[in-house]
PDB file of C-alpha atoms in Angstrom:
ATOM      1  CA  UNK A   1     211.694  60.891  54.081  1.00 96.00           C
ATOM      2  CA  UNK A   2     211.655  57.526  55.939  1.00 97.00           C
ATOM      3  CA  UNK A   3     209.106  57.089  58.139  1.00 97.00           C
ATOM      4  CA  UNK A   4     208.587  54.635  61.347  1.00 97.00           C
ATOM      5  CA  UNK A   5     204.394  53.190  61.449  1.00 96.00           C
ATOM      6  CA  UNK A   6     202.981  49.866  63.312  1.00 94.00           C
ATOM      7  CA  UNK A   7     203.090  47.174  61.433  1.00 88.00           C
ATOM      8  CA  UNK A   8     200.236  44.151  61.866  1.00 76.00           C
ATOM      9  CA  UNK A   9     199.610  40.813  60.920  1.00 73.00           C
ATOM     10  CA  UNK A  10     198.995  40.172  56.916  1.00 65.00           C
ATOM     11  CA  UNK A  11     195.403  41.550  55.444  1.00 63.00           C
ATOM     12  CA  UNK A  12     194.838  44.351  58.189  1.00 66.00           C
ATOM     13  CA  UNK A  13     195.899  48.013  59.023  1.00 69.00           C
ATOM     14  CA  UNK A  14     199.028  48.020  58.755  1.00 73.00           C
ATOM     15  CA  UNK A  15     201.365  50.215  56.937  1.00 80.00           C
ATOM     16  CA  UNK A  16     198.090  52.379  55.923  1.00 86.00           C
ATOM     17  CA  UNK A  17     200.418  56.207  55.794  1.00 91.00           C
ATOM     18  CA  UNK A  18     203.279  54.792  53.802  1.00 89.00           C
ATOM     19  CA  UNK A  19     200.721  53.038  51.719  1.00 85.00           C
ATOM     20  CA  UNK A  20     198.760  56.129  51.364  1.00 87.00           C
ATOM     21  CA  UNK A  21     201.384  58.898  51.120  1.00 92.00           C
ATOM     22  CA  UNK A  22     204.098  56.873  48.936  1.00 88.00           C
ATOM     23  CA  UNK A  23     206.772  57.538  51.356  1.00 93.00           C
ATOM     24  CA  UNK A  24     208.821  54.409  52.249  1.00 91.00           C
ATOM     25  CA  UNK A  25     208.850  53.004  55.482  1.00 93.00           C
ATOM     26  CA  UNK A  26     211.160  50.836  57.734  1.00 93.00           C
ATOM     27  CA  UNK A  27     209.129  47.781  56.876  1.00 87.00           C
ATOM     28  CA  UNK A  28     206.609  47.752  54.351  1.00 75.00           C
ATOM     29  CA  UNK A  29     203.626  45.006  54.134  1.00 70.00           C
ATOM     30  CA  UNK A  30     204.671  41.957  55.261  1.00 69.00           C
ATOM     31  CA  UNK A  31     203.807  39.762  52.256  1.00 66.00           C
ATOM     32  CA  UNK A  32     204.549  41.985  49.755  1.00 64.00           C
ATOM     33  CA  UNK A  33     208.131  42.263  51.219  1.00 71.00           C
ATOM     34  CA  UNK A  34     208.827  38.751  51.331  1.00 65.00           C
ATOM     35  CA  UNK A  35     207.938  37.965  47.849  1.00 69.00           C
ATOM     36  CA  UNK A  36     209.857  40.454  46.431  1.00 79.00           C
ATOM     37  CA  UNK A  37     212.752  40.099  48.686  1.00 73.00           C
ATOM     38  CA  UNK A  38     212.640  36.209  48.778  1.00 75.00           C
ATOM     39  CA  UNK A  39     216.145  35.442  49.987  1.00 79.00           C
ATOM     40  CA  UNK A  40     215.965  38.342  52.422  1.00 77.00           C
ATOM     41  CA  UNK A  41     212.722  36.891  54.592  1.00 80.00           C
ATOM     42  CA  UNK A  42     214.529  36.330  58.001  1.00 85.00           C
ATOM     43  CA  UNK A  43     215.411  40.332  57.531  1.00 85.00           C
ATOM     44  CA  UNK A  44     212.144  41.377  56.949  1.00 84.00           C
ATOM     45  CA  UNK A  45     211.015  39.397  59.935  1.00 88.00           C
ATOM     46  CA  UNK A  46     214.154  41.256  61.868  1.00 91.00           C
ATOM     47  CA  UNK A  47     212.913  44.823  60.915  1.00 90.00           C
ATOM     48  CA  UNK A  48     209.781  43.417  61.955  1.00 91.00           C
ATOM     49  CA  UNK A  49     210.287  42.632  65.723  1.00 95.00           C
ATOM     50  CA  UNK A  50     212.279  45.962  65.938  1.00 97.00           C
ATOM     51  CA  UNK A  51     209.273  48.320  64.488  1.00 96.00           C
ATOM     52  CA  UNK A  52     207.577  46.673  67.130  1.00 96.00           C
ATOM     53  CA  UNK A  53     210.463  46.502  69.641  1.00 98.00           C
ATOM     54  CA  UNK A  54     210.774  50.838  68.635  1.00 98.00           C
ATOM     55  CA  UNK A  55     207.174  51.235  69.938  1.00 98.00           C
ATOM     56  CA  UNK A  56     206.942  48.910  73.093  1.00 98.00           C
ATOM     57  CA  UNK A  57     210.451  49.918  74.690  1.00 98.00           C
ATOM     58  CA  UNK A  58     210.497  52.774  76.804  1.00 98.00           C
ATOM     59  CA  UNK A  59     213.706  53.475  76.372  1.00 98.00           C
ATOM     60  CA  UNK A  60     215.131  56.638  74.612  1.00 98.00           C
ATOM     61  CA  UNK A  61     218.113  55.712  74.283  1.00 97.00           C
ATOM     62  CA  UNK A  62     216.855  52.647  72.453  1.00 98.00           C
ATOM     63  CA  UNK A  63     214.727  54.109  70.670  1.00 98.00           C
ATOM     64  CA  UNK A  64     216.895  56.692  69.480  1.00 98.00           C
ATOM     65  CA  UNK A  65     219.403  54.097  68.330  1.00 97.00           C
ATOM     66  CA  UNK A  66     216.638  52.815  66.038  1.00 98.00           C
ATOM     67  CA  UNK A  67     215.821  55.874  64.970  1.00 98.00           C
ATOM     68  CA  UNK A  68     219.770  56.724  63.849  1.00 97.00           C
ATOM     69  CA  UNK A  69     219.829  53.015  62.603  1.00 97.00           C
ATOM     70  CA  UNK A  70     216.950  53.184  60.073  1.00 97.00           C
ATOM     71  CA  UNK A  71     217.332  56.990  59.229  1.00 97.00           C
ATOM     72  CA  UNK A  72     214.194  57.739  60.164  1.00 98.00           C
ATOM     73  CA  UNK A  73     212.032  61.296  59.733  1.00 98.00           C
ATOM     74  CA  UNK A  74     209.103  60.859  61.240  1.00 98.00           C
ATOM     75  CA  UNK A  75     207.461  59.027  63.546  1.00 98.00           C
ATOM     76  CA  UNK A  76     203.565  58.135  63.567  1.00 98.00           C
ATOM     77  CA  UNK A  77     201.333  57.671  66.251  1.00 98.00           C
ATOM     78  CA  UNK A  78     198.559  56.867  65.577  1.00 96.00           C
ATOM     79  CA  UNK A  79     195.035  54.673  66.779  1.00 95.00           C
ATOM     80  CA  UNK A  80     197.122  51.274  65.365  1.00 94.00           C
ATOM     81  CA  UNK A  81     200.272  51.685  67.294  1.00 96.00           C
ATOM     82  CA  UNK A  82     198.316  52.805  70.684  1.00 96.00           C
ATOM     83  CA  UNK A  83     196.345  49.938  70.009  1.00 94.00           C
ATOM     84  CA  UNK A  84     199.005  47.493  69.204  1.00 94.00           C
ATOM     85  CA  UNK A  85     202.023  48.520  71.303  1.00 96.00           C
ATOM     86  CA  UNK A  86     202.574  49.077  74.933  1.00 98.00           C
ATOM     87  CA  UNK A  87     201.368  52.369  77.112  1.00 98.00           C
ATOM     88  CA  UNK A  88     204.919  52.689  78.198  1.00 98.00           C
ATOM     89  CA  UNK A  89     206.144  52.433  74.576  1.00 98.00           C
ATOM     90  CA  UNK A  90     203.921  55.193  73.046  1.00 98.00           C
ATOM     91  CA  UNK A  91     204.644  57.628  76.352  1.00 98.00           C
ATOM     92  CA  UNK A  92     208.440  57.700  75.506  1.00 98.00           C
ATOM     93  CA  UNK A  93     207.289  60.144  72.382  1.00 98.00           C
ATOM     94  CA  UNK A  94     206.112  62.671  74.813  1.00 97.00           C
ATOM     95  CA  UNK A  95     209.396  62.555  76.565  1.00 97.00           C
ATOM     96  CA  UNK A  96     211.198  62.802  73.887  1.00 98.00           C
ATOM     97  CA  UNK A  97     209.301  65.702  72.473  1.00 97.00           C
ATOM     98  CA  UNK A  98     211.426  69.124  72.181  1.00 96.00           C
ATOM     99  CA  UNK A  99     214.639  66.709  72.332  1.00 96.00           C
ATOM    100  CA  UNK A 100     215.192  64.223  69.838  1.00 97.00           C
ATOM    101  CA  UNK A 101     211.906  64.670  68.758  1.00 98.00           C
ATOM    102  CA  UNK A 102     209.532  67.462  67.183  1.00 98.00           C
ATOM    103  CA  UNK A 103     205.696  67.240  67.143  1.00 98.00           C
ATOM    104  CA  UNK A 104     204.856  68.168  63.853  1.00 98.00           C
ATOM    105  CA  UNK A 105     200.785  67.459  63.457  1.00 98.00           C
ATOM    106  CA  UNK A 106     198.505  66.752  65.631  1.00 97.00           C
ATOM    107  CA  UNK A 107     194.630  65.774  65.440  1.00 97.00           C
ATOM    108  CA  UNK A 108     192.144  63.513  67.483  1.00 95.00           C
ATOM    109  CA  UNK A 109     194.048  59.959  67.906  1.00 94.00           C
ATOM    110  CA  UNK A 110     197.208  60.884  65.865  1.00 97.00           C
ATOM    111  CA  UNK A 111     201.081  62.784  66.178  1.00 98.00           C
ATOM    112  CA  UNK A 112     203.866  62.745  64.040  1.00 98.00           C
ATOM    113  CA  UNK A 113     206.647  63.790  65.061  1.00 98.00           C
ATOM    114  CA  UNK A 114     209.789  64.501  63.217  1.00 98.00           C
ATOM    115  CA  UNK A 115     213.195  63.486  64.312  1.00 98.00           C
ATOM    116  CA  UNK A 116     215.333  65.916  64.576  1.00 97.00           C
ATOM    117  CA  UNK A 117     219.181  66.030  64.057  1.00 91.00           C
ATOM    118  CA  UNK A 118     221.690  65.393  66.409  1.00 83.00           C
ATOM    119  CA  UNK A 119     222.930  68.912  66.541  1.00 68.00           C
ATOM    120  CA  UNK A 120     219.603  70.522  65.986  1.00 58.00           C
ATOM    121  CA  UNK A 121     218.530  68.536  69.441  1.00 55.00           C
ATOM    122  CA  UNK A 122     221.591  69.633  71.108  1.00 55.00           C
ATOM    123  CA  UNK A 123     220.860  73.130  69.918  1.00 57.00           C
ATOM    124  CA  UNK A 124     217.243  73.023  71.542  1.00 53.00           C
ATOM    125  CA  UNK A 125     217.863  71.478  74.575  1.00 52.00           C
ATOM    126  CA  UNK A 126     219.945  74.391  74.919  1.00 55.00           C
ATOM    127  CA  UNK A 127     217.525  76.638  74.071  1.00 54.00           C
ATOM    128  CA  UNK A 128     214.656  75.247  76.081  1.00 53.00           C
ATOM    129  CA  UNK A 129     212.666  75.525  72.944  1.00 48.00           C
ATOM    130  CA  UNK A 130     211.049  73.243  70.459  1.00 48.00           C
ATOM    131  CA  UNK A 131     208.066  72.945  68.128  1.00 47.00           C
ATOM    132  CA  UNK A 132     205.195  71.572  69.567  1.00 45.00           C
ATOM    133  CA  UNK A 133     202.251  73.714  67.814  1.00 44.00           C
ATOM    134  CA  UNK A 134     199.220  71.787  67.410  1.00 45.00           C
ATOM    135  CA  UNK A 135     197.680  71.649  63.661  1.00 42.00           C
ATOM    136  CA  UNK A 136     194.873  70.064  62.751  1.00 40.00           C
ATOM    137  CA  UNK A 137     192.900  69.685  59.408  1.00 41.00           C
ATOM    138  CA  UNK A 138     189.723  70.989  58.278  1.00 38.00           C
ATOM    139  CA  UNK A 139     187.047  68.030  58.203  1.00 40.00           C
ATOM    140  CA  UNK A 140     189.018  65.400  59.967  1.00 37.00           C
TER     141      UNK A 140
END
């Protein structure tokens, strides 16, 4: 599954889940991207500025539209993107949450949330319901 992370400036904290888990990302590091996608830099720099547009906006509608564009699955917030990116920005995830959006883990200074279809959103905003348990791990 794709997921959506900040991204930072070369040689710092960037990208550290999809680096971790394996699981590709909108943008990966920076660099690493560039070099291996020489003839492709001014689109890395593109997905660039709209990770970082996705956090700051907070619009759901735009954000949503980056989400469809991308085909992301979840979305991580974590101590680098409320650091990096706008209080507005990170609030929209909230709103969206038991919409467009399901909060799938949650522990002290991180949520991921999983996008949810189209039709699955339209189904629970019909419902009134959605998935917001809280789950944490043991140690962390």
């Amino acid at each position: 599954p794709v997921i959506v992370e900040g991204n930072t400036d070369l040689y710092r904290w960037g990208n550290r889940v999809s680096i971790y888990t394996g699981l590709p990302a909108v943008i990966g590091w920076d660099w690493h991207q560039k070099q291996q996608r020489w003839g492709f830099q001014p689109a890395v720099d593109a997905r660039r500025r709209e990770v970082s547009q996705f956090y700051n906006t907070a619009s759901v509608t735009d954000a949503e539209a980056f989400l469809e564009k991308y085909g992301v699955r979840y979305v991580y917030v974590g101590q680098l993107e409320e650091a990096f990116y706008t209080p507005q920005g990170i609030a929209k995830f909230e709103q969206m949450n038991g919409g467009r959006l399901a909060l799938r883990y949650q522990n002290v200074g991180v949520k991921v949330y999983e996008v949810m279809p189209l039709a699955a959103k339209a189904a629970t905003s019909a419902s009134g319901s959605g998935d917001t348990s809280q789950r944490s791990s043991a140690g962390s």
